């Protein structure tokens, strides 16, 4: 049996015992075991002609399978499996191509290639040659199944869940150095604050990006208050240009390409810089703040504020589809054609319809929206950011994606999630680490000051033309130089400023480069071909 990750318990013997049962009973037994397992993991187990593959509640360590001439093959290397199954451009899935071009990820169980299959969060699959794969979900994020708990009880439970999860984390990494990519927001600060509150002493924090950025200034103040070591890894447009054409970047893209999403490049440059300078301890465990903002409700669209019962069925459907496309399927304006948007709506609606909803009652639309974002963007892109740590040979944990958190936040009513009300109020009330009352949270500024001055002058000059005109000017001429991470350097400034296809941000260009690796243009073939 092959395990990856760090599960909370060793259930190897129980898995093998279950695989020896009759298939129907086997599925139920395996499901019950996996429901109680915590930590982040994936595994492959083989008994005679039967192969079991499973991933954790968030698919933090992906697994794939494909049918080859010799039978089913499984593993964590999508490219190897694709080549073994001889899946080339003839097997490109046009819907997956469209989804990646528009949003950066596929939808559902699709990969870019027909014949290459992926496990979704909370899923396991039984494979046997000559038989169709038996796919089964033992877990799922179902935020439409909310409870009727009151504010006081929810805040108490959130506090208890948080302390339990972090007690488990600090017990697991006891004696090792906790390394936190620290920002000016809530999530990574919560990790640092709880480390102080619970007495984990070996903590190293780092922040990266443009010199003088607001994240760095606040992070330095947080660490000074907590008494933790902190360092800043500066990056510039010229440095990031060199990174994006470097062997390091190309090797990482090859390593993390799983044919379901553009790779997550957020902190590779900064961590590699720390490694080169020998600033990361050998026993380091990276713990980032992904993704406290999503599960606590920050991604629920403003349009969901209107109560479901005030809308008819068609209006509710349109609201969900429009919100999802606006947020996630708008990387390129040139792809926002009637034909492509129509197909995108069909695919997204099919995802919503596939959710295990037992009723059509009102008050669940926000949960359906959150569920499909979790299955697609969050698990395939955000959680998959852990591949960067694997690539660099670093150990990691994801406490804010703990299964206990998923279960808790799934039941919190919409009114306590919109704007992260419950999350923010509880954290500030508890004031863990004493870093919440007088240190700014996400107080953004423009740096360097010379750029801020030039931007303000341009804004005043554009004032007579209205806000929309200013937004176009700002995006076209200033956004390239304002992004904190400098990831806009993935393309030259001339390319950015002269763009006529409507790139939304740096990810738009990363998506185009990702598709090019697979021999594909950004523009998919007609969906009718």
PDB file of C-alpha atoms in Angstrom, residues 40-301:
ATOM      1  CA  UNK A  40      -4.105  15.417   4.278  1.00  0.00           C
ATOM      2  CA  UNK A  41      -3.386  12.273   2.306  1.00  0.00           C
ATOM      3  CA  UNK A  42      -3.866  10.051  -0.703  1.00  0.00           C
ATOM      4  CA  UNK A  43      -3.201   6.346  -1.077  1.00  0.00           C
ATOM      5  CA  UNK A  44      -3.171   3.419  -3.488  1.00  0.00           C
ATOM      6  CA  UNK A  45      -3.915  -0.117  -2.295  1.00  0.00           C
ATOM      7  CA  UNK A  46      -3.787  -3.286  -4.401  1.00  0.00           C
ATOM      8  CA  UNK A  47      -5.290  -6.664  -3.502  1.00  0.00           C
ATOM      9  CA  UNK A  48      -5.095  -9.305  -6.240  1.00  0.00           C
ATOM     10  CA  UNK A  49      -6.821  -7.738  -9.286  1.00  0.00           C
ATOM     11  CA  UNK A  50      -8.500  -4.960  -7.307  1.00  0.00           C
ATOM     12  CA  UNK A  51      -6.988  -1.472  -6.904  1.00  0.00           C
ATOM     13  CA  UNK A  52      -8.288   1.159  -4.490  1.00  0.00           C
ATOM     14  CA  UNK A  53      -7.290   4.818  -4.914  1.00  0.00           C
ATOM     15  CA  UNK A  54      -8.431   7.549  -2.532  1.00  0.00           C
ATOM     16  CA  UNK A  55      -7.837  11.227  -1.789  1.00  0.00           C
ATOM     17  CA  UNK A  56      -8.637  13.283   1.277  1.00  0.00           C
ATOM     18  CA  UNK A  57     -11.535  15.662   1.888  1.00  0.00           C
ATOM     19  CA  UNK A  58      -9.923  18.447  -0.171  1.00  0.00           C
ATOM     20  CA  UNK A  59      -7.947  16.452  -2.781  1.00  0.00           C
ATOM     21  CA  UNK A  60      -4.799  18.071  -1.402  1.00  0.00           C
ATOM     22  CA  UNK A  61      -2.645  15.305  -2.946  1.00  0.00           C
ATOM     23  CA  UNK A  62      -4.228  14.479  -6.325  1.00  0.00           C
ATOM     24  CA  UNK A  63      -4.449  11.014  -7.868  1.00  0.00           C
ATOM     25  CA  UNK A  64      -5.253  10.059 -11.441  1.00  0.00           C
ATOM     26  CA  UNK A  65      -6.025   6.914 -13.374  1.00  0.00           C
ATOM     27  CA  UNK A  66      -6.091   5.947 -17.031  1.00  0.00           C
ATOM     28  CA  UNK A  67      -6.722   2.799 -19.036  1.00  0.00           C
ATOM     29  CA  UNK A  68      -3.676   1.566 -20.944  1.00  0.00           C
ATOM     30  CA  UNK A  69      -3.100  -1.450 -23.160  1.00  0.00           C
ATOM     31  CA  UNK A  70      -2.025  -3.414 -20.096  1.00  0.00           C
ATOM     32  CA  UNK A  71      -4.986  -2.330 -17.954  1.00  0.00           C
ATOM     33  CA  UNK A  72      -5.681   0.418 -15.427  1.00  0.00           C
ATOM     34  CA  UNK A  73      -2.742   2.496 -14.256  1.00  0.00           C
ATOM     35  CA  UNK A  74      -2.880   4.920 -11.324  1.00  0.00           C
ATOM     36  CA  UNK A  75      -0.585   7.512  -9.792  1.00  0.00           C
ATOM     37  CA  UNK A  76       0.052  11.156  -8.926  1.00  0.00           C
ATOM     38  CA  UNK A  77       1.841  12.032 -12.181  1.00  0.00           C
ATOM     39  CA  UNK A  78      -0.824  12.993 -14.706  1.00  0.00           C
ATOM     40  CA  UNK A  79       1.675  13.466 -17.534  1.00  0.00           C
ATOM     41  CA  UNK A  80       3.168  10.005 -17.077  1.00  0.00           C
ATOM     42  CA  UNK A  81      -0.254   8.384 -17.098  1.00  0.00           C
ATOM     43  CA  UNK A  82      -1.351  10.371 -20.129  1.00  0.00           C
ATOM     44  CA  UNK A  83       1.684   9.206 -22.082  1.00  0.00           C
ATOM     45  CA  UNK A  84       1.256   5.616 -20.914  1.00  0.00           C
ATOM     46  CA  UNK A  85      -2.326   5.698 -22.197  1.00  0.00           C
ATOM     47  CA  UNK A  86      -1.143   7.333 -25.452  1.00  0.00           C
ATOM     48  CA  UNK A  87      -3.461  10.305 -25.028  1.00  0.00           C
ATOM     49  CA  UNK A  88      -2.380  13.048 -27.420  1.00  0.00           C
ATOM     50  CA  UNK A  89      -4.070  16.041 -29.038  1.00  0.00           C
ATOM     51  CA  UNK A  90      -6.684  13.754 -30.590  1.00  0.00           C
ATOM     52  CA  UNK A  91      -8.100  13.182 -27.105  1.00  0.00           C
ATOM     53  CA  UNK A  92      -8.428  16.827 -26.052  1.00  0.00           C
ATOM     54  CA  UNK A  93     -11.729  17.415 -24.273  1.00  0.00           C
ATOM     55  CA  UNK A  94     -13.182  20.555 -25.859  1.00  0.00           C
ATOM     56  CA  UNK A  95     -15.233  21.433 -22.755  1.00  0.00           C
ATOM     57  CA  UNK A  96     -12.161  21.117 -20.532  1.00  0.00           C
ATOM     58  CA  UNK A  97     -10.200  23.284 -22.969  1.00  0.00           C
ATOM     59  CA  UNK A  98     -12.936  25.927 -22.839  1.00  0.00           C
ATOM     60  CA  UNK A  99     -13.147  25.827 -19.028  1.00  0.00           C
ATOM     61  CA  UNK A 100      -9.391  26.208 -18.558  1.00  0.00           C
ATOM     62  CA  UNK A 101      -9.197  29.035 -21.104  1.00  0.00           C
ATOM     63  CA  UNK A 102     -12.018  30.942 -19.416  1.00  0.00           C
ATOM     64  CA  UNK A 103     -11.390  30.120 -15.739  1.00  0.00           C
ATOM     65  CA  UNK A 104      -8.030  28.400 -15.283  1.00  0.00           C
ATOM     66  CA  UNK A 105      -9.498  25.034 -14.237  1.00  0.00           C
ATOM     67  CA  UNK A 106     -11.656  22.257 -15.603  1.00  0.00           C
ATOM     68  CA  UNK A 107     -15.145  21.571 -14.282  1.00  0.00           C
ATOM     69  CA  UNK A 108     -16.017  18.378 -12.417  1.00  0.00           C
ATOM     70  CA  UNK A 109     -14.125  15.160 -13.065  1.00  0.00           C
ATOM     71  CA  UNK A 110     -12.876  16.280 -16.495  1.00  0.00           C
ATOM     72  CA  UNK A 111      -9.218  16.617 -17.335  1.00  0.00           C
ATOM     73  CA  UNK A 112      -7.873  18.181 -20.485  1.00  0.00           C
ATOM     74  CA  UNK A 113      -7.719  14.693 -22.019  1.00  0.00           C
ATOM     75  CA  UNK A 114     -10.523  12.185 -22.469  1.00  0.00           C
ATOM     76  CA  UNK A 115      -9.304   8.952 -20.925  1.00  0.00           C
ATOM     77  CA  UNK A 116      -7.293  10.596 -18.132  1.00  0.00           C
ATOM     78  CA  UNK A 117      -9.478  10.646 -15.021  1.00  0.00           C
ATOM     79  CA  UNK A 118      -9.048  12.482 -11.737  1.00  0.00           C
ATOM     80  CA  UNK A 119     -10.407  11.920  -8.249  1.00  0.00           C
ATOM     81  CA  UNK A 120     -12.457  14.761  -6.767  1.00  0.00           C
ATOM     82  CA  UNK A 121     -12.409  15.886  -3.104  1.00  0.00           C
ATOM     83  CA  UNK A 122     -13.607  13.193  -0.697  1.00  0.00           C
ATOM     84  CA  UNK A 123     -13.651  10.460  -3.333  1.00  0.00           C
ATOM     85  CA  UNK A 124     -12.289   6.944  -3.690  1.00  0.00           C
ATOM     86  CA  UNK A 125     -12.343   4.653  -6.732  1.00  0.00           C
ATOM     87  CA  UNK A 126     -12.193   0.871  -7.087  1.00  0.00           C
ATOM     88  CA  UNK A 127     -10.517  -0.350 -10.282  1.00  0.00           C
ATOM     89  CA  UNK A 128     -10.514  -3.798 -11.768  1.00  0.00           C
ATOM     90  CA  UNK A 129      -9.460  -4.737 -15.287  1.00  0.00           C
ATOM     91  CA  UNK A 130     -12.395  -5.487 -17.523  1.00  0.00           C
ATOM     92  CA  UNK A 131     -14.810  -3.520 -15.350  1.00  0.00           C
ATOM     93  CA  UNK A 132     -15.983   0.085 -15.230  1.00  0.00           C
ATOM     94  CA  UNK A 133     -14.417   2.160 -12.396  1.00  0.00           C
ATOM     95  CA  UNK A 134     -16.546   2.281  -9.232  1.00  0.00           C
ATOM     96  CA  UNK A 135     -16.457   5.904  -8.037  1.00  0.00           C
ATOM     97  CA  UNK A 136     -17.744   6.710  -4.554  1.00  0.00           C
ATOM     98  CA  UNK A 137     -17.825   9.869  -2.404  1.00  0.00           C
ATOM     99  CA  UNK A 138     -17.267   9.364   1.311  1.00  0.00           C
ATOM    100  CA  UNK A 139     -17.199  13.106   2.056  1.00  0.00           C
ATOM    101  CA  UNK A 140     -18.305  16.383   0.538  1.00  0.00           C
ATOM    102  CA  UNK A 141     -18.501  20.085   1.296  1.00  0.00           C
ATOM    103  CA  UNK A 142     -22.254  20.727   1.419  1.00  0.00           C
ATOM    104  CA  UNK A 143     -22.787  24.310   2.590  1.00  0.00           C
ATOM    105  CA  UNK A 144     -26.460  24.265   1.656  1.00  0.00           C
ATOM    106  CA  UNK A 145     -27.151  21.973   4.653  1.00  0.00           C
ATOM    107  CA  UNK A 146     -27.135  24.775   7.210  1.00  0.00           C
ATOM    108  CA  UNK A 147     -28.140  24.453  10.848  1.00  0.00           C
ATOM    109  CA  UNK A 148     -30.434  26.594  12.982  1.00  0.00           C
ATOM    110  CA  UNK A 149     -27.790  27.300  15.618  1.00  0.00           C
ATOM    111  CA  UNK A 150     -27.717  30.768  17.127  1.00  0.00           C
ATOM    112  CA  UNK A 151     -24.820  33.218  17.020  1.00  0.00           C
ATOM    113  CA  UNK A 152     -23.547  32.477  20.534  1.00  0.00           C
ATOM    114  CA  UNK A 153     -23.442  28.709  19.977  1.00  0.00           C
ATOM    115  CA  UNK A 154     -21.803  29.078  16.562  1.00  0.00           C
ATOM    116  CA  UNK A 155     -19.069  31.346  17.915  1.00  0.00           C
ATOM    117  CA  UNK A 156     -18.420  28.944  20.775  1.00  0.00           C
ATOM    118  CA  UNK A 157     -18.207  25.985  18.406  1.00  0.00           C
ATOM    119  CA  UNK A 158     -15.940  27.890  16.008  1.00  0.00           C
ATOM    120  CA  UNK A 159     -13.588  28.686  18.874  1.00  0.00           C
ATOM    121  CA  UNK A 160     -13.562  25.072  20.070  1.00  0.00           C
ATOM    122  CA  UNK A 161     -13.037  23.675  16.551  1.00  0.00           C
ATOM    123  CA  UNK A 162     -10.193  26.101  15.945  1.00  0.00           C
ATOM    124  CA  UNK A 163      -8.375  25.224  19.153  1.00  0.00           C
ATOM    125  CA  UNK A 164      -8.842  21.487  18.570  1.00  0.00           C
ATOM    126  CA  UNK A 165      -7.513  21.674  15.000  1.00  0.00           C
ATOM    127  CA  UNK A 166      -4.461  23.685  16.031  1.00  0.00           C
ATOM    128  CA  UNK A 167      -3.766  21.535  19.068  1.00  0.00           C
ATOM    129  CA  UNK A 168      -3.644  18.612  16.635  1.00  0.00           C
ATOM    130  CA  UNK A 169      -1.335  20.567  14.320  1.00  0.00           C
ATOM    131  CA  UNK A 170       1.145  21.622  16.993  1.00  0.00           C
ATOM    132  CA  UNK A 171       1.186  18.134  18.497  1.00  0.00           C
ATOM    133  CA  UNK A 172       1.936  16.727  15.036  1.00  0.00           C
ATOM    134  CA  UNK A 173       4.853  19.096  14.303  1.00  0.00           C
ATOM    135  CA  UNK A 174       6.164  19.314  17.866  1.00  0.00           C
ATOM    136  CA  UNK A 175       9.850  20.190  17.935  1.00  0.00           C
ATOM    137  CA  UNK A 176       9.890  21.373  14.318  1.00  0.00           C
ATOM    138  CA  UNK A 177      10.052  24.870  12.868  1.00  0.00           C
ATOM    139  CA  UNK A 178       6.689  26.294  11.800  1.00  0.00           C
ATOM    140  CA  UNK A 179       7.187  28.446   8.690  1.00  0.00           C
ATOM    141  CA  UNK A 180       4.359  30.852   7.816  1.00  0.00           C
ATOM    142  CA  UNK A 181       4.028  32.895   4.601  1.00  0.00           C
ATOM    143  CA  UNK A 182       2.572  35.883   6.462  1.00  0.00           C
ATOM    144  CA  UNK A 183       0.307  38.523   4.939  1.00  0.00           C
ATOM    145  CA  UNK A 184      -1.637  41.494   6.286  1.00  0.00           C
ATOM    146  CA  UNK A 185      -4.943  39.606   6.278  1.00  0.00           C
ATOM    147  CA  UNK A 186      -6.783  37.315   8.679  1.00  0.00           C
ATOM    148  CA  UNK A 187      -5.834  33.768   7.770  1.00  0.00           C
ATOM    149  CA  UNK A 188      -2.049  33.551   8.031  1.00  0.00           C
ATOM    150  CA  UNK A 189      -2.188  35.948  10.995  1.00  0.00           C
ATOM    151  CA  UNK A 190      -4.561  33.514  12.716  1.00  0.00           C
ATOM    152  CA  UNK A 191      -1.977  30.728  12.335  1.00  0.00           C
ATOM    153  CA  UNK A 192       0.797  32.897  13.782  1.00  0.00           C
ATOM    154  CA  UNK A 193      -1.437  34.132  16.630  1.00  0.00           C
ATOM    155  CA  UNK A 194      -2.443  30.601  17.609  1.00  0.00           C
ATOM    156  CA  UNK A 195       1.176  29.451  17.532  1.00  0.00           C
ATOM    157  CA  UNK A 196       1.904  32.136  20.129  1.00  0.00           C
ATOM    158  CA  UNK A 197      -1.272  31.390  22.101  1.00  0.00           C
ATOM    159  CA  UNK A 198      -0.489  27.670  22.259  1.00  0.00           C
ATOM    160  CA  UNK A 199       3.197  28.053  23.016  1.00  0.00           C
ATOM    161  CA  UNK A 200       4.786  26.780  19.811  1.00  0.00           C
ATOM    162  CA  UNK A 201       8.084  28.616  20.056  1.00  0.00           C
ATOM    163  CA  UNK A 202       9.988  27.706  16.884  1.00  0.00           C
ATOM    164  CA  UNK A 203       8.273  29.964  14.335  1.00  0.00           C
ATOM    165  CA  UNK A 204       9.702  31.670  11.270  1.00  0.00           C
ATOM    166  CA  UNK A 205       7.605  34.016   9.133  1.00  0.00           C
ATOM    167  CA  UNK A 206       8.332  35.552   5.770  1.00  0.00           C
ATOM    168  CA  UNK A 207       6.635  38.000   3.442  1.00  0.00           C
ATOM    169  CA  UNK A 208       7.443  38.696  -0.177  1.00  0.00           C
ATOM    170  CA  UNK A 209       6.687  41.034  -3.035  1.00  0.00           C
ATOM    171  CA  UNK A 210       7.330  44.617  -4.028  1.00  0.00           C
ATOM    172  CA  UNK A 211       9.515  46.558  -1.571  1.00  0.00           C
ATOM    173  CA  UNK A 212       7.530  48.643   0.915  1.00  0.00           C
ATOM    174  CA  UNK A 213       4.224  46.895   0.220  1.00  0.00           C
ATOM    175  CA  UNK A 214       1.480  46.973   2.856  1.00  0.00           C
ATOM    176  CA  UNK A 215       1.681  43.197   3.459  1.00  0.00           C
ATOM    177  CA  UNK A 216       5.328  43.495   4.503  1.00  0.00           C
ATOM    178  CA  UNK A 217       4.901  46.425   6.856  1.00  0.00           C
ATOM    179  CA  UNK A 218       1.990  44.862   8.721  1.00  0.00           C
ATOM    180  CA  UNK A 219       3.603  41.408   8.827  1.00  0.00           C
ATOM    181  CA  UNK A 220       6.758  42.851  10.365  1.00  0.00           C
ATOM    182  CA  UNK A 221       4.667  44.534  13.077  1.00  0.00           C
ATOM    183  CA  UNK A 222       2.765  41.290  13.767  1.00  0.00           C
ATOM    184  CA  UNK A 223       5.984  39.321  14.234  1.00  0.00           C
ATOM    185  CA  UNK A 224       7.499  42.002  16.435  1.00  0.00           C
ATOM    186  CA  UNK A 225       4.417  41.806  18.663  1.00  0.00           C
ATOM    187  CA  UNK A 226       4.519  37.981  18.754  1.00  0.00           C
ATOM    188  CA  UNK A 227       8.286  37.759  19.169  1.00  0.00           C
ATOM    189  CA  UNK A 228       8.758  35.626  16.031  1.00  0.00           C
ATOM    190  CA  UNK A 229      11.586  35.757  13.506  1.00  0.00           C
ATOM    191  CA  UNK A 230      10.573  37.461  10.260  1.00  0.00           C
ATOM    192  CA  UNK A 231      12.223  38.201   6.962  1.00  0.00           C
ATOM    193  CA  UNK A 232      11.219  39.913   3.755  1.00  0.00           C
ATOM    194  CA  UNK A 233      11.942  38.504   0.304  1.00  0.00           C
ATOM    195  CA  UNK A 234      11.772  41.422  -2.134  1.00  0.00           C
ATOM    196  CA  UNK A 235      10.853  40.942  -5.756  1.00  0.00           C
ATOM    197  CA  UNK A 236      10.900  43.299  -8.708  1.00  0.00           C
ATOM    198  CA  UNK A 237       9.451  43.188 -12.185  1.00  0.00           C
ATOM    199  CA  UNK A 238      12.896  42.461 -13.649  1.00  0.00           C
ATOM    200  CA  UNK A 239      13.545  39.635 -11.166  1.00  0.00           C
ATOM    201  CA  UNK A 240      10.172  38.054 -11.858  1.00  0.00           C
ATOM    202  CA  UNK A 241      10.738  38.342 -15.614  1.00  0.00           C
ATOM    203  CA  UNK A 242      13.896  36.292 -15.180  1.00  0.00           C
ATOM    204  CA  UNK A 243      12.041  33.807 -12.979  1.00  0.00           C
ATOM    205  CA  UNK A 244       9.258  33.192 -15.513  1.00  0.00           C
ATOM    206  CA  UNK A 245      11.798  32.218 -18.194  1.00  0.00           C
ATOM    207  CA  UNK A 246      14.038  30.290 -15.802  1.00  0.00           C
ATOM    208  CA  UNK A 247      14.677  26.568 -15.669  1.00  0.00           C
ATOM    209  CA  UNK A 248      13.237  26.592 -12.129  1.00  0.00           C
ATOM    210  CA  UNK A 249       9.855  27.852 -13.344  1.00  0.00           C
ATOM    211  CA  UNK A 250       9.705  25.480 -16.302  1.00  0.00           C
ATOM    212  CA  UNK A 251      10.603  22.490 -14.131  1.00  0.00           C
ATOM    213  CA  UNK A 252       7.921  23.460 -11.618  1.00  0.00           C
ATOM    214  CA  UNK A 253       5.272  23.815 -14.322  1.00  0.00           C
ATOM    215  CA  UNK A 254       6.193  20.384 -15.670  1.00  0.00           C
ATOM    216  CA  UNK A 255       6.063  18.931 -12.149  1.00  0.00           C
ATOM    217  CA  UNK A 256       2.700  20.461 -11.205  1.00  0.00           C
ATOM    218  CA  UNK A 257       0.862  20.145 -14.542  1.00  0.00           C
ATOM    219  CA  UNK A 258      -2.060  17.816 -13.788  1.00  0.00           C
ATOM    220  CA  UNK A 259      -4.206  18.652 -16.850  1.00  0.00           C
ATOM    221  CA  UNK A 260      -6.973  20.070 -14.636  1.00  0.00           C
ATOM    222  CA  UNK A 261      -5.677  23.533 -13.735  1.00  0.00           C
ATOM    223  CA  UNK A 262      -3.064  26.142 -14.446  1.00  0.00           C
ATOM    224  CA  UNK A 263      -0.345  25.631 -11.774  1.00  0.00           C
ATOM    225  CA  UNK A 264      -0.345  27.862  -8.690  1.00  0.00           C
ATOM    226  CA  UNK A 265       2.852  29.965  -8.708  1.00  0.00           C
ATOM    227  CA  UNK A 266       2.243  32.212  -5.703  1.00  0.00           C
ATOM    228  CA  UNK A 267       5.302  31.734  -3.471  1.00  0.00           C
ATOM    229  CA  UNK A 268       7.743  29.523  -5.439  1.00  0.00           C
ATOM    230  CA  UNK A 269      10.163  32.397  -6.119  1.00  0.00           C
ATOM    231  CA  UNK A 270      10.225  33.545  -2.489  1.00  0.00           C
ATOM    232  CA  UNK A 271      10.688  30.073  -1.006  1.00  0.00           C
ATOM    233  CA  UNK A 272      13.394  29.152  -3.486  1.00  0.00           C
ATOM    234  CA  UNK A 273      15.200  32.390  -2.593  1.00  0.00           C
ATOM    235  CA  UNK A 274      15.071  31.459   1.107  1.00  0.00           C
ATOM    236  CA  UNK A 275      16.404  27.988   0.301  1.00  0.00           C
ATOM    237  CA  UNK A 276      19.248  29.402  -1.797  1.00  0.00           C
ATOM    238  CA  UNK A 277      20.189  31.707   1.084  1.00  0.00           C
ATOM    239  CA  UNK A 278      19.987  28.795   3.554  1.00  0.00           C
ATOM    240  CA  UNK A 279      17.351  30.618   5.604  1.00  0.00           C
ATOM    241  CA  UNK A 280      14.860  27.746   5.892  1.00  0.00           C
ATOM    242  CA  UNK A 281      15.520  25.225   8.679  1.00  0.00           C
ATOM    243  CA  UNK A 282      15.931  21.597   7.579  1.00  0.00           C
ATOM    244  CA  UNK A 283      12.930  20.573   9.709  1.00  0.00           C
ATOM    245  CA  UNK A 284      10.638  23.319   8.347  1.00  0.00           C
ATOM    246  CA  UNK A 285       6.903  22.716   8.005  1.00  0.00           C
ATOM    247  CA  UNK A 286       5.160  25.255   5.770  1.00  0.00           C
ATOM    248  CA  UNK A 287       1.702  26.278   6.984  1.00  0.00           C
ATOM    249  CA  UNK A 288      -0.105  28.860   4.883  1.00  0.00           C
ATOM    250  CA  UNK A 289      -3.456  30.583   5.402  1.00  0.00           C
ATOM    251  CA  UNK A 290      -5.310  28.836   2.578  1.00  0.00           C
ATOM    252  CA  UNK A 291      -8.183  29.136   2.568  1.00  0.00           C
ATOM    253  CA  UNK A 292      -9.855  30.613   5.603  1.00  0.00           C
ATOM    254  CA  UNK A 293     -11.497  33.356   3.592  1.00  0.00           C
ATOM    255  CA  UNK A 294     -13.313  30.930   1.276  1.00  0.00           C
ATOM    256  CA  UNK A 295     -14.748  28.486   3.796  1.00  0.00           C
ATOM    257  CA  UNK A 296     -15.811  31.278   6.156  1.00  0.00           C
ATOM    258  CA  UNK A 297     -17.938  32.889   3.454  1.00  0.00           C
ATOM    259  CA  UNK A 298     -15.882  35.620   1.825  1.00  0.00           C
ATOM    260  CA  UNK A 299     -16.527  34.310  -1.696  1.00  0.00           C
ATOM    261  CA  UNK A 300     -20.321  34.409  -1.497  1.00  0.00           C
ATOM    262  CA  UNK A 301     -21.319  36.946  -4.183  1.00  0.00           C
TER     263      UNK A 301
END
